Coordinates of C-alpha atoms in Angstrom, one line a residue:
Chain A
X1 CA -78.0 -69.3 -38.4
X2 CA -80.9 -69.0 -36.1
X3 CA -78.1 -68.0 -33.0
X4 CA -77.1 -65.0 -35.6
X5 CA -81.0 -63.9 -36.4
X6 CA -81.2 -63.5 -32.1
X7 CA -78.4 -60.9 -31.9
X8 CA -79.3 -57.7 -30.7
X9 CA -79.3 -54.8 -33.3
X10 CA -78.0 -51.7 -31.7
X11 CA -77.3 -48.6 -32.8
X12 CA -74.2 -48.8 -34.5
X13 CA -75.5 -51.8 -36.8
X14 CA -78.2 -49.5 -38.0
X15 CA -75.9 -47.1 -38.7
X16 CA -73.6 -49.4 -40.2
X17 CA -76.5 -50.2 -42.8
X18 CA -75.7 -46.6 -44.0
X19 CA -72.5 -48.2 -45.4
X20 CA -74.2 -50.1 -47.9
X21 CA -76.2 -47.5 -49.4
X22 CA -74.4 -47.9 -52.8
X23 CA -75.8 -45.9 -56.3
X24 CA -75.9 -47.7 -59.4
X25 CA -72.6 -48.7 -61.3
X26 CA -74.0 -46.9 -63.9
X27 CA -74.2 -44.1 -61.8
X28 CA -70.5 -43.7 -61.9
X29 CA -70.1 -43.7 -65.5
X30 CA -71.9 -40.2 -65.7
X31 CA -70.2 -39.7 -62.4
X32 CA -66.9 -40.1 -64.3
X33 CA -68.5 -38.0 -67.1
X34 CA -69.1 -35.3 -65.3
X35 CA -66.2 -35.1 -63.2
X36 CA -63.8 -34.9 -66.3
X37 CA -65.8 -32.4 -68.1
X38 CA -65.3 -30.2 -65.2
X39 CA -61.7 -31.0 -64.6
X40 CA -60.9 -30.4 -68.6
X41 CA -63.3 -26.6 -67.7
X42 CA -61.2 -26.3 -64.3
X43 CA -57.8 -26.8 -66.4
X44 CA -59.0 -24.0 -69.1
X45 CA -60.7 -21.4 -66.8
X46 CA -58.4 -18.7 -65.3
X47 CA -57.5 -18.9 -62.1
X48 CA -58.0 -15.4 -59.9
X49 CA -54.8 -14.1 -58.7
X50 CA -55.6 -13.9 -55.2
X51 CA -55.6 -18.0 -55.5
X52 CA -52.7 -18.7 -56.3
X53 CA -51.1 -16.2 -53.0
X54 CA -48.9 -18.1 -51.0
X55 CA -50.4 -20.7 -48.5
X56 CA -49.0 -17.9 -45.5
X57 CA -52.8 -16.5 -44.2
X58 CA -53.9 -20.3 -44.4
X59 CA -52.5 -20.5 -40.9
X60 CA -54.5 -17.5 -39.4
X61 CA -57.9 -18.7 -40.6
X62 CA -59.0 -19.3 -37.2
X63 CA -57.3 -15.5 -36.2
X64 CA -59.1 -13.8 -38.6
X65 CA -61.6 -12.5 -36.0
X66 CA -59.3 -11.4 -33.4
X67 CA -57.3 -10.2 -35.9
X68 CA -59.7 -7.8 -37.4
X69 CA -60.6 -6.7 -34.0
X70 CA -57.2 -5.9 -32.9
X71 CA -56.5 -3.5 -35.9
X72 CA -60.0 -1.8 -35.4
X73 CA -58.8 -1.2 -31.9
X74 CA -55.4 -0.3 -33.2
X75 CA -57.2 2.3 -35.4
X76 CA -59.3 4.2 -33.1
X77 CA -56.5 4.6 -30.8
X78 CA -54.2 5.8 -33.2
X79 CA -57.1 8.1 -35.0
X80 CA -58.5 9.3 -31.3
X81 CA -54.5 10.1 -30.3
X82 CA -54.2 12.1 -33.4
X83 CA -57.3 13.8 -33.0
X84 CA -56.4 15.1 -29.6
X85 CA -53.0 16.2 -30.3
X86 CA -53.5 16.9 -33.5
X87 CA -51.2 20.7 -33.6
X88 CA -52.5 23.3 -34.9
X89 CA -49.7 25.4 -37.2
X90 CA -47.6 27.5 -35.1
X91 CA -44.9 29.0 -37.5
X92 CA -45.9 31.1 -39.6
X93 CA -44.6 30.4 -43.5
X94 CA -41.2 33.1 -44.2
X95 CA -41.7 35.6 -45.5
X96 CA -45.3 35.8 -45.1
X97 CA -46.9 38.1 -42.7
X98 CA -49.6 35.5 -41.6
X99 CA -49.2 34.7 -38.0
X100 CA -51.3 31.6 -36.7
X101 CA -50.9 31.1 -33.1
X102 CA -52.6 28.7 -30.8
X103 CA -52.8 29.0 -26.9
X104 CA -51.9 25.2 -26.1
X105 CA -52.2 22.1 -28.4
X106 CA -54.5 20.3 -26.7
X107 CA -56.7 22.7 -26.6
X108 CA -60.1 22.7 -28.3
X109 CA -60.2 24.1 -32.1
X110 CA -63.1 26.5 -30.5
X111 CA -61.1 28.3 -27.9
X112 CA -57.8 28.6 -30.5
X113 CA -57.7 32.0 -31.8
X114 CA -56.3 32.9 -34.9
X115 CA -54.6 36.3 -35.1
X116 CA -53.3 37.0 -39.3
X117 CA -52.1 40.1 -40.0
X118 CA -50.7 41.8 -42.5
X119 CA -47.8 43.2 -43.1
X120 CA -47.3 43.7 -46.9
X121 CA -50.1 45.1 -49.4
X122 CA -50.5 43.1 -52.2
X123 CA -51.4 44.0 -55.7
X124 CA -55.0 44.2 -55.5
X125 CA -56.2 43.9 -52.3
X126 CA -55.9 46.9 -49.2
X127 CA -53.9 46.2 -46.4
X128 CA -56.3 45.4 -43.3
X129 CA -54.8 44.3 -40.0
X130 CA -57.4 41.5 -38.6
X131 CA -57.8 39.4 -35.7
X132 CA -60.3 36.6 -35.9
X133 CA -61.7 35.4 -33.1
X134 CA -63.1 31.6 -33.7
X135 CA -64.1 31.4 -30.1
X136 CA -68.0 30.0 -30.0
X137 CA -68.8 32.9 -27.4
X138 CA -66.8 36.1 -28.8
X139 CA -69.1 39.3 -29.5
X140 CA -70.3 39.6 -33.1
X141 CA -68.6 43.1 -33.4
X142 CA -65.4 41.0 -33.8
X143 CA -66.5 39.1 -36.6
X144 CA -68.1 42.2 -38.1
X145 CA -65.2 44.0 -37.9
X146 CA -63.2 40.9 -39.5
X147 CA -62.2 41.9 -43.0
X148 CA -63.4 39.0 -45.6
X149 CA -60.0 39.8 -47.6
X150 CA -58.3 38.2 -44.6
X151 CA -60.5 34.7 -44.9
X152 CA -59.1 34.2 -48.5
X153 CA -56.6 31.9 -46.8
X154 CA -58.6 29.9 -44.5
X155 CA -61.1 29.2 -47.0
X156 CA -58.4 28.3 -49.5
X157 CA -58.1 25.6 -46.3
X158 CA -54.4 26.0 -46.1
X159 CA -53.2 27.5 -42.7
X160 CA -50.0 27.8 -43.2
X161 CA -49.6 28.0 -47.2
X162 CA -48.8 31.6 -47.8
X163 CA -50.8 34.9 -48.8
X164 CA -48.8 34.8 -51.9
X165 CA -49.0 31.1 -53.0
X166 CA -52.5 31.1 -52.3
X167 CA -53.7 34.1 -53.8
X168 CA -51.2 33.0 -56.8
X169 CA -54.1 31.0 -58.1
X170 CA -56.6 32.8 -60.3
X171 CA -59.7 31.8 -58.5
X172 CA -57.7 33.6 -55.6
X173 CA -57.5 36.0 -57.4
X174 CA -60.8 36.7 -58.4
X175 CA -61.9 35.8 -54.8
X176 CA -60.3 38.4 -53.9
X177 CA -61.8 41.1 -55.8
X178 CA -64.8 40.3 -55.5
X179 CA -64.5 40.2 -51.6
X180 CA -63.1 43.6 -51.8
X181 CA -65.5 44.9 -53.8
X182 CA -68.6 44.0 -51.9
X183 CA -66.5 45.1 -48.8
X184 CA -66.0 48.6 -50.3
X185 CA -69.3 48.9 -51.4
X186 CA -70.8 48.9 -47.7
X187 CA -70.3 45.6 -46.1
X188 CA -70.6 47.6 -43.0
X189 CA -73.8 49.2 -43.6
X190 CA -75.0 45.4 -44.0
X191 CA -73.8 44.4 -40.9
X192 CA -74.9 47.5 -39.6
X193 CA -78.2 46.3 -40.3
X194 CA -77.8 42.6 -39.4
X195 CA -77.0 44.1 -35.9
X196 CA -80.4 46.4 -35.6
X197 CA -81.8 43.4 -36.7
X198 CA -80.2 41.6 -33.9
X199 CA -81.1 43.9 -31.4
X200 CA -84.8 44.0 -32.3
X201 CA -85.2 40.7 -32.4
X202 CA -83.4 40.4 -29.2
X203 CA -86.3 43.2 -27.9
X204 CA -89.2 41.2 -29.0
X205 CA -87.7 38.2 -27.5
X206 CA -87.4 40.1 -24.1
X207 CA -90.9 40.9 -24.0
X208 CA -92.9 37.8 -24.6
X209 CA -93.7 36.0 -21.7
X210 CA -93.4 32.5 -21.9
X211 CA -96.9 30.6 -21.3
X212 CA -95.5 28.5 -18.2
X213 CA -95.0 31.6 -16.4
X214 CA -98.3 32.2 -16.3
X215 CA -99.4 29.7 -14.9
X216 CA -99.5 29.3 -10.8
X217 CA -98.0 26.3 -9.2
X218 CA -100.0 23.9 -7.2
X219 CA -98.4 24.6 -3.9
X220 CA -99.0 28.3 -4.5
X221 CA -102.5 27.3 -4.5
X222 CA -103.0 25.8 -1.4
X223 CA -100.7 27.9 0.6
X224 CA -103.5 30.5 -0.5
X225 CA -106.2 28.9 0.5
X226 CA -104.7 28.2 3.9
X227 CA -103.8 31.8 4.2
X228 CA -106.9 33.3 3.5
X229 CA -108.8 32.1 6.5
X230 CA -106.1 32.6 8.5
X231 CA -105.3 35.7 8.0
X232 CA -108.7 37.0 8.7
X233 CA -108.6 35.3 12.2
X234 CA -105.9 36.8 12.8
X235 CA -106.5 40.7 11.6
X236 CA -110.0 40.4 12.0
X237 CA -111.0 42.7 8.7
X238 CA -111.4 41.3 5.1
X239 CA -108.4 44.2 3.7
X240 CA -106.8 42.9 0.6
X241 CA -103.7 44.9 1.4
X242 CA -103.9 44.1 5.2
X243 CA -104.7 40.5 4.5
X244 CA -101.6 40.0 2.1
X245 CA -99.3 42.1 4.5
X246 CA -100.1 40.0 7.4
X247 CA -99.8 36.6 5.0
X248 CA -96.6 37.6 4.3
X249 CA -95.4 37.7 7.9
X250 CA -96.9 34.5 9.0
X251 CA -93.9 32.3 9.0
X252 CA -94.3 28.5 7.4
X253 CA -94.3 27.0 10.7
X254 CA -97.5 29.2 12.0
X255 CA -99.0 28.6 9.0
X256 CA -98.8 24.8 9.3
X257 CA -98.7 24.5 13.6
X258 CA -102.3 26.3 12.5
X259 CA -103.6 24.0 10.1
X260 CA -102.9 21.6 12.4
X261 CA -104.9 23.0 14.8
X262 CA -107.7 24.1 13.5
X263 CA -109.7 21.6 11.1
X264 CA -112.6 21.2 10.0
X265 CA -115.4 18.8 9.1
X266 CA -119.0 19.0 8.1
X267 CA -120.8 21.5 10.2
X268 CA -117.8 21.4 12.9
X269 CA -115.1 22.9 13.4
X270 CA -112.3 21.8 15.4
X271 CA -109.5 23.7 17.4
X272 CA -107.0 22.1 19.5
X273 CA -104.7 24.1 22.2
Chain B
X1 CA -41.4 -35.9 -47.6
X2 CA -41.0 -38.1 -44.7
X3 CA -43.3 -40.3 -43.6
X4 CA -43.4 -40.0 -39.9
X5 CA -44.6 -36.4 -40.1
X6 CA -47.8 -37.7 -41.8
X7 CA -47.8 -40.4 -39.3
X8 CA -47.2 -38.3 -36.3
X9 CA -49.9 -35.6 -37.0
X10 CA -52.6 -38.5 -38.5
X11 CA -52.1 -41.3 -36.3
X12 CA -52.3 -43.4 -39.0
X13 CA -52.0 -46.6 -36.6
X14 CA -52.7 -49.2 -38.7
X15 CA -50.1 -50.5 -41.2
X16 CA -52.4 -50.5 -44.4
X17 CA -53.3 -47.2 -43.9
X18 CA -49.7 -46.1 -43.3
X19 CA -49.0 -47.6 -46.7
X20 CA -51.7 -46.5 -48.5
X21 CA -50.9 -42.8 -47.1
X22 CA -47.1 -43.0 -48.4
X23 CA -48.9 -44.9 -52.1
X24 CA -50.9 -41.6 -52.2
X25 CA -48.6 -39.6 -51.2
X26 CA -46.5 -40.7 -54.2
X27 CA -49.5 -40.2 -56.4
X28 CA -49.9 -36.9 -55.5
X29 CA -46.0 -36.3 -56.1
X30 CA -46.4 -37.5 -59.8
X31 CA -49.0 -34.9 -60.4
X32 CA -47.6 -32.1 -58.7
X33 CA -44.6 -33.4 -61.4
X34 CA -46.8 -32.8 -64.2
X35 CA -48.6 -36.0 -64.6
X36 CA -52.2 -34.7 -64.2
X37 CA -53.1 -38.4 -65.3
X38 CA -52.4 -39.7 -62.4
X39 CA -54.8 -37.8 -60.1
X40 CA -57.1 -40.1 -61.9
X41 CA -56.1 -42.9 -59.9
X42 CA -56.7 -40.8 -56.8
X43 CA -60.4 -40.0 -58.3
X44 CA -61.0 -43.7 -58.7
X45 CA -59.6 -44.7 -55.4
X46 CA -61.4 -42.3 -53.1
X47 CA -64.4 -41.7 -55.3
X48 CA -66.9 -43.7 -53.4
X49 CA -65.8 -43.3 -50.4
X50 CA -66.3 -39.1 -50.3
X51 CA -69.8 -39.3 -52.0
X52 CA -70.4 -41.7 -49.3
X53 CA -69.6 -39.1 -47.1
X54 CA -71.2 -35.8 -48.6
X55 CA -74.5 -38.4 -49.6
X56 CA -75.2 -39.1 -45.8
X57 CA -74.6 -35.5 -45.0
X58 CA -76.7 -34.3 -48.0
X59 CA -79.5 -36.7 -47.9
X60 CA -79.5 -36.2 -51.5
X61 CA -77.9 -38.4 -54.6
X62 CA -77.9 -35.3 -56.7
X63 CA -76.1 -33.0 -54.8
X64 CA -73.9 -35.5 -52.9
X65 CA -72.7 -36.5 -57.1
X66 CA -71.8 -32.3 -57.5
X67 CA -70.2 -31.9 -54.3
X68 CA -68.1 -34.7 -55.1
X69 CA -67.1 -33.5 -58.3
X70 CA -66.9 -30.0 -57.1
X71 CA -64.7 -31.3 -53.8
X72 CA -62.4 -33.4 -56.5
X73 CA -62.4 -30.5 -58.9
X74 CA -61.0 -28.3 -55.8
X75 CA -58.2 -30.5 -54.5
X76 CA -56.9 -31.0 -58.1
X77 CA -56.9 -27.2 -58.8
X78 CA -55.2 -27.1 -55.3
X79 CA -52.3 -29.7 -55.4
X80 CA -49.6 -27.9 -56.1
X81 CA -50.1 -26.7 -52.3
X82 CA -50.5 -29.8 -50.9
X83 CA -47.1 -30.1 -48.7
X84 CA -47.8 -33.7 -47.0
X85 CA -48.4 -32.6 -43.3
X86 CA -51.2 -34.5 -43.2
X87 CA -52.4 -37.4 -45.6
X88 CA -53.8 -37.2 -48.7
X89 CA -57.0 -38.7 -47.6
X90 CA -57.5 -36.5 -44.6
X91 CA -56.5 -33.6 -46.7
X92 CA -59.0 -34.4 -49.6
X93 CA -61.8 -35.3 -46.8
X94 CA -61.2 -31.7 -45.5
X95 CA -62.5 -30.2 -48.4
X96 CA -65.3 -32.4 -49.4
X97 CA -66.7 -32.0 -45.5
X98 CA -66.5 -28.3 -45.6
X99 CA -68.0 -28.1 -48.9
X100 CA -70.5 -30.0 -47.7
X101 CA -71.4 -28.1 -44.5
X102 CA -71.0 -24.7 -46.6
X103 CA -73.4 -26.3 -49.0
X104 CA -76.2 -27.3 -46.3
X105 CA -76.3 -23.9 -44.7
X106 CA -76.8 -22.2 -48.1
X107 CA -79.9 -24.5 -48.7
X108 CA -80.4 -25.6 -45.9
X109 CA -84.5 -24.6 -46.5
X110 CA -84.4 -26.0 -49.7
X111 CA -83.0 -29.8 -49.0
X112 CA -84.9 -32.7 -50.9
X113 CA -83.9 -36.2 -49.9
X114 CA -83.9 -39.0 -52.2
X115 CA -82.7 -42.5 -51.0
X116 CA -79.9 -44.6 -52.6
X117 CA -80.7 -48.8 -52.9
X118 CA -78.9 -50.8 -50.1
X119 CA -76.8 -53.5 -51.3
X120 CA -78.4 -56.1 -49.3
X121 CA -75.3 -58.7 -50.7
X122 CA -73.0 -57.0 -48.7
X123 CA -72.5 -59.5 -45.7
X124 CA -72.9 -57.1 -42.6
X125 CA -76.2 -55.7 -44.0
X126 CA -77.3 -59.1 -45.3
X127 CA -76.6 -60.1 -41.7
X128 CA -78.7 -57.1 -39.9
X129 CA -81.3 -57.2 -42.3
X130 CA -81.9 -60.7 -41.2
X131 CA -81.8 -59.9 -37.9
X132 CA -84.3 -57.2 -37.9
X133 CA -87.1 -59.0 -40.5
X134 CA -86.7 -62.7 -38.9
X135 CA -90.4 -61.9 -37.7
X136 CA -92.9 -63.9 -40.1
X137 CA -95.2 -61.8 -41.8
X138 CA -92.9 -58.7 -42.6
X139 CA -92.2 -57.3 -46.3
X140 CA -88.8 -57.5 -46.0
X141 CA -88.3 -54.9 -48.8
X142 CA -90.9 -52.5 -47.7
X143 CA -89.3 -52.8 -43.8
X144 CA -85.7 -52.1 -45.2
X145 CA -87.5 -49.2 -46.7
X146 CA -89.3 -47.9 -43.9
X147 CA -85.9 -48.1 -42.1
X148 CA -83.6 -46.6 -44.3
X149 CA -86.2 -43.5 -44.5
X150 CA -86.2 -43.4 -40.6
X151 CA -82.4 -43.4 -40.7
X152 CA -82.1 -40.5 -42.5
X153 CA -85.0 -38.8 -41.2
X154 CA -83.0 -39.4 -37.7
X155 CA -79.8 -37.7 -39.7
X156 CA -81.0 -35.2 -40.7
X157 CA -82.1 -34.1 -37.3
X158 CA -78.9 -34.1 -36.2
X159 CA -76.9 -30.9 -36.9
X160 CA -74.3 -30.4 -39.5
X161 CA -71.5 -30.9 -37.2
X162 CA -73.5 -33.8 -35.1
X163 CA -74.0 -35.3 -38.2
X164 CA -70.4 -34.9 -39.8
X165 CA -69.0 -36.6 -37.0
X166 CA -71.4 -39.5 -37.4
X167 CA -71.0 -39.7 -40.5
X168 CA -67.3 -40.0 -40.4
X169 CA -66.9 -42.9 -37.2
X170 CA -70.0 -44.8 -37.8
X171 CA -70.4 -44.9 -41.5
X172 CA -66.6 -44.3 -43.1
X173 CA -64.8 -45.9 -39.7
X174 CA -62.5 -42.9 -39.1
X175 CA -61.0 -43.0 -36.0
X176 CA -61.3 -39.4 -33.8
X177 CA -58.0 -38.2 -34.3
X178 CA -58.6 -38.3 -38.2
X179 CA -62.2 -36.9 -37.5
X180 CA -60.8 -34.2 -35.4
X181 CA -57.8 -33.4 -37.7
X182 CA -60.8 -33.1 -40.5
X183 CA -62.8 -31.0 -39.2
X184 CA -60.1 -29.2 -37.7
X185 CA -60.9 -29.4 -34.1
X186 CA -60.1 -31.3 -31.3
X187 CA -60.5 -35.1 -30.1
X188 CA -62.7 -34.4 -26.8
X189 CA -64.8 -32.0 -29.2
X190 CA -65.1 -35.0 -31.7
X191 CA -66.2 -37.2 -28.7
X192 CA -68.5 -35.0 -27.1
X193 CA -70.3 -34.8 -29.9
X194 CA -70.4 -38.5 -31.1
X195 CA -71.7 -39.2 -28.0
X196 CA -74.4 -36.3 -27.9
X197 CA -75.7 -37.4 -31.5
X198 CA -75.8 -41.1 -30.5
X199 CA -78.1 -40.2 -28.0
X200 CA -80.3 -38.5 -30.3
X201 CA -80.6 -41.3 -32.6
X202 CA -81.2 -43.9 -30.0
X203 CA -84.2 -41.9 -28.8
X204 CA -85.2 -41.4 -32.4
X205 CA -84.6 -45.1 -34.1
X206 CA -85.7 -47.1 -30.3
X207 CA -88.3 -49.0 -32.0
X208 CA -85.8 -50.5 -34.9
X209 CA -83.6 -51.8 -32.2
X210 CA -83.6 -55.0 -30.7
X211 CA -82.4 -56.5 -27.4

């Protein structure tokens, strides 16, 4: 007995110690309690569908991450492919006289240009041949000149849907009239004005003079004051005109060979040859 | 359901455990049959043996009693999927241990620890009991104490995955191949970090050991 009481206690028996930490039999009779109350709610509740799915995704637990970041990737290629390619409608729908036509697919949606025309008068609305430049940089006389009857089907957002099936719709319709009466009633007197506008405020934008402008640099500065006295060395007569005729003609490299030459300190001054 | 599957993937070496893998196995077979009865067999065989578990993972009586409910509650709504690729045991052990660990990262601010009694009549802690208090002079009660709060103290220091493999080799004697099929990872993982949270609590229980 005393031979066990000198054994070493390591780690493990310390640990094993956990082993016998052991609640109360009593413990398990409202263990048992419990647990059946819970069992008899488990077997009454209902059961989500999504539980009772096959065991098949069990496996890709651990893929789940890559998974998900595989079919983001998948999806921004696909979306970014479709955006760049994405065709613009060529063909024009029979019997329609609305033409769409696009310079190149891939090209930018701001250099496509988007001629319609047309070819048959409809009931309510005159007969105006259009072309409407979308380009980001086309003059504003275009767009001035654009009829609004001819936007009825871009804003009904349907390029290629038809004149006829679009304006088939009352609030077409009504779109429609409306358009054509505020065009008939001087839409271009109104853009006649937007342009005066235009131009004024382009005038009043030509004529102020931005506050940096005003300002002189530094090195504008000193090549003044290193002109001055040298320039009246050299000419020998304190003439504005003279003075800023001959500064101009001094080349950079006479200006500074003579700065380096001359220099002065104090009540001395020093010239080198 | 053959047998050597279960074997092959649990390395259930030992001949007692290969038979009371195939027992449970028919168990399970009788309530996936219809006799929900019979899963009470399972509750009363493994009962102690997973609150031992979630208890020393927990630190806490109360919760370690809900999670083994909760973990029982889960396999029985669940055994209609239970195929037999691994055993029961393992199987059931799965879902207690992650239970636990999703339950101590929820609160894991929040954890309270309250100690269960050690049942000093069972020989191998009758025998290191002894061993430790053979000094004269020493409350043998209030040292058992003292060590049983350093113990978990030195636990619960390890982390949740330190401490679940710990838990399973030193306190349930699973061997690392169940360990690792448990906590779904493999055996150099499960060894690598036995060995990492031994080290830990020899620095933090030196004093209680003796040469």
């Amino acid at each position: 007995m005393s031979h066990d009481r000198k054994r070493p206690v390591t780690l493990e028996d310390l640990l094993r110690l956990k082993r016998a930490e052991r609640p109360a039999p009593e413990f398990w009779d409202r263990f048992d309690r419990e647990l059946r109350a819970k069992q008899l709610a488990a077997l009454v509740q209902k059961r989500p569908w999504w539980r009772d799915l096959p065991p098949v995704f069990a496996g890709l637990r651990r893929y789940h991450v890559p998974l998900g970041a595989a079919a983001v990737l998948a999806l921004t290629v696909v979306a970014v492919r479709n955006y760049v390619v994405m065709p613009v409608p060529a063909t024009p729908a029979p019997g329609t006289g609305l033409a769409v036509t696009s310079r190149t697919e891939t090209q930018p949606i701001s250099e496509i240009a988007i001629e319609s025309s047309r070819t048959e008068a409809s009931s309510n609305v005159a007969p105006l041949a259009v072309v409407a430049a979308v380009e980001t940089d086309a003059p504003v006389e275009n767009s001035s000149a654009m009829g609004f009857s001819s936007v009825i089907p871009l804003i009904a957002g349907t390029l290629g849907a038809s004149p006829a099936a679009v304006e088939s719709t009352p609030l077409a319709r009504s779109m429609a009239a409306n358009l054509a009466a505020v065009e008939t009633a001087g839409t271009r007197m109104l853009l006649g004005r937007v342009d005066t506008f235009e131009a004024r405020l382009d005038g009043n934008r030509s004529n102020t003079i931005e506050p940096l402008q005003q300002m002189t640099s530094p090195a504008e500065v000193r090549l003044a004051r290193y002109r001055s006295p040298l320039v009246a060395t050299i000419s020998g007569e304190p003439n504005d005109r003279t003075g800023e005729r001959i500064a101009r003609r001094i080349s950079d490299d006479r200006l500074y060979d003579q700065i380096s030459r001359i220099g002065a300190r104090g009540d001395r001054v020093q010239v080198r040859f | 359901m053959d047998a050597t599957k279960i074997l092959g993937k649990t390395l259930v070496a030992s001949p007692e455990r290969r038979q009371e893998a195939d027992a449970d196995l028919a168990i399970v077979r009788q309530v996936q049959a219809g006799d929900v009865a019979a899963f009470d067999r399972l509750i009363t065989k493994y009962r102690e043996r997973v609150f031992g578990i979630v208890y020393n993972l927990s630190g806490n009586r109360e919760d370690a009693a809900d999670l083994t409910q909760d973990a029982f509650i889960k396999a029985f709504q669940s055994i209609h999927r239970f195929g037999g690729q691994s055993s029961f045991f393992t199987w059931l052990y799965r879902i207690a241990v992650n239970s636990s660990l999703s339950h101590l990262r929820k609160s894991r601010l929040r954890s309270f620890f309250s100690l269960e009694r050690i049942d000093s009549d069972e020989p191998v802690a009758k025998e290191i009991i002894a061993a430790l208090t053979d000094k004269t002079g020493v409350d043998r009660d209030a040292y058992v104490r003292e060590l049983q709060e350093k113990l978990n103290d030195a636990m619960q220091k390890l982390s949740i995955r330190h401490r679940t493999v710990v838990t399973l080799f030193e306190v349930d004697g699973l061997s690392h191949q169940e360990i690792a099929d448990i906590m779904d990872c493999s055996v150099g993982t499960v060894r690598s970090r036995l060995h990492y949270a031994k080290q830990l609590l020899q620095a933090e229980l030196q004093p209680y050991m003796r040469r």
